[in-house]
Tab-separated table of C-alpha atoms in Angstrom:
chain	number	residue	atom	x	y	z
A	627	MET	CA	100.647	148.292	72.953
A	628	GLY	CA	97.795	147.567	75.368
A	629	ASN	CA	100.149	145.658	77.669
A	630	ILE	CA	102.517	148.608	77.868
A	631	ILE	CA	99.626	150.916	78.746
A	632	GLU	CA	98.435	148.524	81.453
A	633	ILE	CA	101.921	148.207	82.939
A	634	CYS	CA	102.372	151.992	82.876
A	635	ALA	CA	98.961	152.524	84.485
A	636	PHE	CA	99.818	149.957	87.144
A	637	LEU	CA	103.159	151.626	87.915
A	638	ILE	CA	101.652	155.127	87.964
A	639	LEU	CA	98.850	154.093	90.308
A	640	PHE	CA	101.313	152.238	92.513
A	641	GLY	CA	103.629	155.273	92.625
A	642	LEU	CA	100.802	157.665	93.440
A	643	GLY	CA	99.573	155.344	96.158
A	644	TYR	CA	103.078	154.977	97.567
A	645	TYR	CA	103.451	158.753	97.724
A	646	GLY	CA	99.954	159.133	99.153
A	647	ILE	CA	100.451	156.534	101.858
A	648	LEU	CA	103.771	158.007	102.906
A	649	SER	CA	102.315	161.514	102.991
A	650	ILE	CA	99.193	160.728	105.036
A	651	GLU	CA	100.722	158.243	107.472
A	652	GLY	CA	100.484	159.778	110.936
A	653	GLN	CA	98.217	162.612	109.741
A	654	ILE	CA	94.702	163.555	110.750
A	655	ILE	CA	92.525	164.122	107.688
A	656	TYR	CA	88.808	164.856	108.047
A	657	GLY	CA	88.996	163.739	111.653
A	658	ILE	CA	90.487	160.334	110.788
A	659	TYR	CA	93.916	159.497	112.180
A	660	PHE	CA	95.841	157.526	109.582
A	661	SER	CA	98.152	155.313	111.573
A	662	PHE	CA	99.732	152.450	109.698
A	663	GLU	CA	97.262	150.100	111.421
A	664	MET	CA	94.376	152.016	109.854
A	665	LEU	CA	96.162	152.046	106.508
A	666	TYR	CA	96.374	148.246	106.773
A	667	LEU	CA	92.648	148.140	107.352
A	668	TYR	CA	91.623	150.561	104.596
A	669	THR	CA	93.895	149.145	101.909
A	670	GLY	CA	93.045	145.538	102.773
A	671	TYR	CA	89.297	146.008	102.670
A	672	LEU	CA	89.508	148.139	99.544
A	673	ALA	CA	91.569	145.485	97.731
A	674	PHE	CA	89.111	142.764	98.782
A	675	GLY	CA	86.129	144.885	97.758
A	676	LEU	CA	87.559	145.710	94.336
A	677	LEU	CA	88.358	142.059	93.660
A	678	PHE	CA	84.882	141.004	94.816
A	679	ILE	CA	83.127	143.612	92.662
A	680	GLY	CA	85.320	142.702	89.699
A	681	LEU	CA	83.871	139.184	89.730
A	682	TRP	CA	80.422	140.524	88.898
A	683	LEU	CA	81.378	142.840	86.061
A	684	SER	CA	81.907	142.094	82.396
A	685	LYS	CA	85.313	140.794	81.344
A	686	SER	CA	86.788	144.180	80.398
A	687	TYR	CA	85.554	145.990	83.511
A	688	GLY	CA	86.353	142.995	85.691
A	689	ARG	CA	89.916	143.082	84.416
A	690	ILE	CA	90.193	146.779	85.280
A	691	PHE	CA	88.830	146.157	88.767
A	692	GLY	CA	91.192	143.215	89.167
A	693	MET	CA	94.123	145.421	88.229
A	694	LEU	CA	92.956	148.088	90.685
A	695	ALA	CA	92.602	145.398	93.366
A	696	LEU	CA	96.192	144.345	92.713
A	697	VAL	CA	97.378	147.962	92.945
A	698	VAL	CA	95.616	148.396	96.287
A	699	ALA	CA	96.951	145.021	97.469
A	700	CYS	CA	100.425	146.328	96.575
A	701	TRP	CA	99.710	149.384	98.730
A	702	HIS	CA	98.620	147.019	101.512
A	703	LEU	CA	101.883	145.118	101.148
A	704	LEU	CA	103.774	148.406	101.022
A	705	VAL	CA	102.348	149.448	104.391
A	706	PHE	CA	103.554	146.135	105.791
A	707	ILE	CA	107.005	146.262	104.213
A	708	HIS	CA	107.827	149.966	104.493
A	709	LEU	CA	105.912	151.476	107.377
A	710	ASP	CA	105.804	148.467	109.663
A	711	PHE	CA	109.219	146.900	109.014
A	712	GLY	CA	111.269	149.556	107.221
A	713	PHE	CA	112.378	147.187	104.439
A	714	ASP	CA	114.104	144.807	106.889
A	715	TRP	CA	113.734	141.756	104.631
A	716	LYS	CA	114.981	139.220	107.153
A	717	LEU	CA	112.509	140.390	109.766
A	718	ILE	CA	109.722	140.510	107.165
A	719	ALA	CA	110.386	136.899	106.129
A	720	GLN	CA	110.464	135.775	109.769
A	721	LYS	CA	107.168	137.564	110.503
A	722	ILE	CA	105.402	136.145	107.439
A	723	LEU	CA	106.568	132.598	108.122
A	724	ALA	CA	105.664	132.858	111.817
A	725	GLU	CA	102.013	133.862	111.366
A	726	LYS	CA	99.458	131.848	109.398
A	727	PRO	CA	97.286	134.858	108.417
A	728	LEU	CA	100.305	136.470	106.779
A	729	ILE	CA	101.120	133.282	104.859
A	730	VAL	CA	97.533	133.142	103.598
A	731	GLY	CA	97.613	136.836	102.647
A	732	SER	CA	100.949	136.414	100.865
A	733	VAL	CA	99.689	133.475	98.821
A	734	SER	CA	96.579	135.481	97.924
A	735	PHE	CA	98.759	138.376	96.766
A	736	LEU	CA	100.991	136.061	94.738
A	737	ALA	CA	97.939	134.525	93.054
A	738	MET	CA	96.685	138.010	92.137
A	739	ALA	CA	100.107	138.971	90.767
A	740	LEU	CA	100.294	135.748	88.739
A	741	VAL	CA	96.865	136.441	87.235
A	742	PHE	CA	97.960	139.974	86.311
A	743	VAL	CA	101.136	138.750	84.605
A	744	ALA	CA	99.228	135.986	82.822
A	745	SER	CA	96.643	138.472	81.591
A	746	LEU	CA	99.413	140.595	80.090
A	747	PHE	CA	100.476	137.623	77.971
A	748	HIS	CA	96.872	136.690	77.125
A	749	ALA	CA	97.257	133.310	78.802
A	750	PHE	CA	94.060	133.740	80.811
A	751	ARG	CA	91.865	131.359	78.798
A	752	ARG	CA	94.570	128.831	78.075
A	753	PHE	CA	95.382	128.129	81.702
A	754	LYS	CA	91.973	128.784	83.335
A	755	MET	CA	93.367	131.662	85.390
A	756	SER	CA	89.901	132.586	86.643
A	757	LEU	CA	90.299	129.760	89.154
A	758	LEU	CA	93.305	131.636	90.563
A	759	VAL	CA	91.136	134.734	90.941
A	760	TYR	CA	88.647	132.675	92.944
A	761	LEU	CA	91.463	131.211	95.035
A	762	SER	CA	92.845	134.679	95.665
A	763	LEU	CA	89.449	135.942	96.821
A	764	LEU	CA	88.966	132.956	99.116
A	765	LEU	CA	92.432	133.393	100.618
A	766	ALA	CA	91.840	137.128	101.021
A	767	VAL	CA	88.672	136.560	103.039
A	768	LEU	CA	90.476	133.928	105.112
A	769	HIS	CA	93.292	136.425	105.682
A	770	ILE	CA	90.760	138.966	106.943
A	771	LEU	CA	89.021	136.448	109.204
A	772	MET	CA	92.207	134.985	110.648
A	773	LEU	CA	93.423	138.437	111.699
A	774	GLN	CA	90.304	139.148	113.767
A	775	LYS	CA	90.387	138.517	117.476
A	776	VAL	CA	86.596	138.304	117.729
A	777	LEU	CA	84.344	137.377	114.827
A	778	ASP	CA	81.089	139.287	114.897
A	779	ALA	CA	78.102	139.024	112.555
A	780	PHE	CA	79.749	141.191	109.878
A	781	TYR	CA	82.591	138.707	109.393
A	782	TYR	CA	80.255	135.720	109.277
A	783	LEU	CA	78.176	137.580	106.687
A	784	LEU	CA	81.329	138.437	104.719
A	785	LEU	CA	82.412	134.792	104.747
A	786	GLY	CA	78.945	133.532	103.815
A	787	VAL	CA	78.482	135.945	100.917
A	788	THR	CA	81.980	135.270	99.615
A	789	LEU	CA	81.519	131.499	99.769
A	790	CYS	CA	78.135	131.750	98.030
A	791	VAL	CA	79.586	133.910	95.266
A	792	LEU	CA	82.545	131.598	94.795
A	793	ALA	CA	80.281	128.533	94.758
A	794	PHE	CA	78.111	130.199	92.109
A	795	LYS	CA	81.121	131.196	90.004
A	796	ILE	CA	82.706	127.752	90.215
A	797	TRP	CA	79.366	126.101	89.397
A	798	ARG	CA	79.085	128.313	86.291
A	799	PHE	CA	82.698	127.522	85.407
A	800	VAL	CA	82.178	123.752	85.661
A	801	ARG	CA	78.797	123.780	83.937
């Protein structure tokens, strides 16, 4: 029963986000122009932030934050697929395979989706899926860094904090 509720919550949040993104794209709200480039930025950083925060919470809250991170990552992917390419699958595949940051981001998304599906079947402990969460976070930060033209102090700080957190989590996992 819990799995059905989680799947329904995921689909409802995804649907609301889909409607929200389509309705605010190209609008000015509170002085912020929501072009699809800005929607890329907001959804990407929000997904990364939710996944990062979820690592520090207890298992039940971490799972909720992980699911929310996946929902927002789906919105991020939706901006790419729908607003940027209009569901032209051939062009989408060519673009992803042509750019390394998009390959890294796609693998990160697939790792998050695999963790979500595995958690629905309670296979998280059996297959050590937490390592996939760490991989997804590492790939997400690499995706962010590879897309930047100029790396300033914020991005070095983001990379440093993420690597320290992942090193700590992996050390605790191995110990």
